[in-house]
Short mmCIF file of C-alpha atoms and ligand atoms in Angstrom, two decimals:
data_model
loop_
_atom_site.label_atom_id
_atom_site.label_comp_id
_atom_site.label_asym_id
_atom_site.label_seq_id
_atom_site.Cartn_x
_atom_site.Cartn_y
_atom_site.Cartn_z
CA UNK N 11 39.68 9.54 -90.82
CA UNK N 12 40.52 11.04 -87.51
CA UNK N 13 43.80 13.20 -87.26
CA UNK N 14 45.17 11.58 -83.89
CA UNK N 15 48.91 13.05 -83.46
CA UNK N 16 50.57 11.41 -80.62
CA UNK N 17 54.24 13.11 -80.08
CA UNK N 18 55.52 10.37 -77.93
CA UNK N 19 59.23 9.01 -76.92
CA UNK N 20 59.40 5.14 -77.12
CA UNK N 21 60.63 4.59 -73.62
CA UNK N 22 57.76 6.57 -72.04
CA UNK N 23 55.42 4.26 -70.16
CA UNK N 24 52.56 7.44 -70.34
CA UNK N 25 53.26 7.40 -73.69
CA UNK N 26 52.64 3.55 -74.17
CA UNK N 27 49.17 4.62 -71.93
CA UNK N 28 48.11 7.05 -74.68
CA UNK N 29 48.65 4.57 -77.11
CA UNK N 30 46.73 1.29 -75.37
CA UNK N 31 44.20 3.69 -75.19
CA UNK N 32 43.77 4.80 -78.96
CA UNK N 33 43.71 1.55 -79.54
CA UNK N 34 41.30 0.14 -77.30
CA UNK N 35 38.98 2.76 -78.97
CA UNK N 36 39.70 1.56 -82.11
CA UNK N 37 40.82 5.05 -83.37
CA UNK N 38 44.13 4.86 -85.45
CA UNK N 39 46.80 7.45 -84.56
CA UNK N 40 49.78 8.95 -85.85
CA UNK N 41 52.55 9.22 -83.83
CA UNK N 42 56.58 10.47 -83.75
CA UNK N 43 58.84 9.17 -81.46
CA UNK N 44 60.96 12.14 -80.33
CA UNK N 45 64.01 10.22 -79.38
CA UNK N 46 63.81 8.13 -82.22
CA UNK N 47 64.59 11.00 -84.75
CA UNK N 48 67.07 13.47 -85.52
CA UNK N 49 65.50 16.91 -84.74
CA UNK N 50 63.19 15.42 -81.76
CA UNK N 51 64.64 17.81 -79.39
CA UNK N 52 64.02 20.65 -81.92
CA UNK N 53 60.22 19.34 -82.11
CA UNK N 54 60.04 19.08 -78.49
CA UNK N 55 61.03 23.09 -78.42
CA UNK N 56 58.46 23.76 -81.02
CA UNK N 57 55.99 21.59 -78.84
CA UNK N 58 56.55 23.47 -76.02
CA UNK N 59 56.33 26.69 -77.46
CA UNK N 60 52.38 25.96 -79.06
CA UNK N 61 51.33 24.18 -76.72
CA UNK N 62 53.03 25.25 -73.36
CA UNK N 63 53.75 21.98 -72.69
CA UNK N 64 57.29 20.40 -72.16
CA UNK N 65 56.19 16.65 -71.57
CA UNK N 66 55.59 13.73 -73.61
CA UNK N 67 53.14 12.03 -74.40
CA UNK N 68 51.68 15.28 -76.42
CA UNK N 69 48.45 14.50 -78.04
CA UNK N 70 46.17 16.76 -81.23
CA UNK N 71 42.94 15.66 -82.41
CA UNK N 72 41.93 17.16 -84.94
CA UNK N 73 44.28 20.02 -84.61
CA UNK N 74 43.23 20.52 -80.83
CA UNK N 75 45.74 20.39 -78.26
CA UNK N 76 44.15 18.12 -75.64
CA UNK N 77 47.61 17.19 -73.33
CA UNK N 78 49.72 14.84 -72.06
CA UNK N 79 48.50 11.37 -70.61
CA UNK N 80 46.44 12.70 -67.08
CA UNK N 81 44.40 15.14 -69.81
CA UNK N 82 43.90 12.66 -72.16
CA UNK N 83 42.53 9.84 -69.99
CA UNK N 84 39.96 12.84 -68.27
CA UNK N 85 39.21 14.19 -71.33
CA UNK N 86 38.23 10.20 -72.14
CA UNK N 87 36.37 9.92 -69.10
CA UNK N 88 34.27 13.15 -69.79
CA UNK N 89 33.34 13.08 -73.20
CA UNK N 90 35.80 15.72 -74.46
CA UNK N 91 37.53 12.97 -76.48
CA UNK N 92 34.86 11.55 -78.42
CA UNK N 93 33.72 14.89 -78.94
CA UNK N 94 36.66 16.33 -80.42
CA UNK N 95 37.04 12.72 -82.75
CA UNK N 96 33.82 13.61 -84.04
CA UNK N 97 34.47 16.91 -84.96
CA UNK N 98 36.37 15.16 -88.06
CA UNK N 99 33.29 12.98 -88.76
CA UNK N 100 31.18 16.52 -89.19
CA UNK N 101 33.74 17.62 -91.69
CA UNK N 102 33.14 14.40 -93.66
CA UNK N 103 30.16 15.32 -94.20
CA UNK N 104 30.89 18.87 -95.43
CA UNK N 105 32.67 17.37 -98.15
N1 LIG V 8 51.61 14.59 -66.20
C1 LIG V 8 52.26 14.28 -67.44
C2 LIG V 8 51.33 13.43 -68.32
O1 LIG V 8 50.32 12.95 -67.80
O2 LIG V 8 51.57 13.29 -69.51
C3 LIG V 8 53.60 13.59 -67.15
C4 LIG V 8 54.43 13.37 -68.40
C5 LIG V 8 55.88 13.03 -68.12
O3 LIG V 8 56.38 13.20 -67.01
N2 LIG V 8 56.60 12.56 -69.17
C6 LIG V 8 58.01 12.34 -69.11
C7 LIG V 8 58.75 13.50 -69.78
O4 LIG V 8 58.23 14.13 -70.69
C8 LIG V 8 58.41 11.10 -69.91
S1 LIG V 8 57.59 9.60 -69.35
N3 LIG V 8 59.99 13.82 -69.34
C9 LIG V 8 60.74 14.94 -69.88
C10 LIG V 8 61.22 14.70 -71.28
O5 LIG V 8 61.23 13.56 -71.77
O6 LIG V 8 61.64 15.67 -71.93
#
């Protein structure tokens, strides 16, 4: 399976953008809603400190940090995306 990690907040209409489009590619996610639990602001420090980024949405696949909404949606438009969800399928096959 793919390791989508969506760090989102639930009122966030880029995150809701990220998420539409996850699902319109059929590829399931996981996802925490920052101002939906306790240490979200904590998280959000820690976010910003690996991946020098202070916004949600905050999207990983497969361990790579590929950005908020505007990066995700290019890195959809030029192949970066479906390249980095296939990186998982080549480890499926190492196993
Ligand atoms: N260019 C960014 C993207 O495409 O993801 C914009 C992200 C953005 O502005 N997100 C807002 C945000 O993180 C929430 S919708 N605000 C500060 C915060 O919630 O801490």
């Amino acid at each position: 399976a793919n390791r989508v990690m969506i760090f989102s907040k639930s009122y966030c209409p880029l995150s809701t953008r990220v998420k539409e489009l996850f699902s319109s590619l059929g590829v399931d996610y996981n996802i925490l809603e920052l101002d939906q639990v306790e240490d979200g602001a904590n998280v959000q420090e820690v976010l910003t400190e690996i991946s020098n980024q202070k916004t949600v949405p905050n999207i990983f696949v497969n361990k790579v940090h590929v950005g908020g909404c505007d990066r995700t949606f290019q890195a959809h438009h030029n192949g970066l995306l479906q390249k980095l969800l296939q990186e998982d399928l080549a480890h499926d096959f190492d196993l």
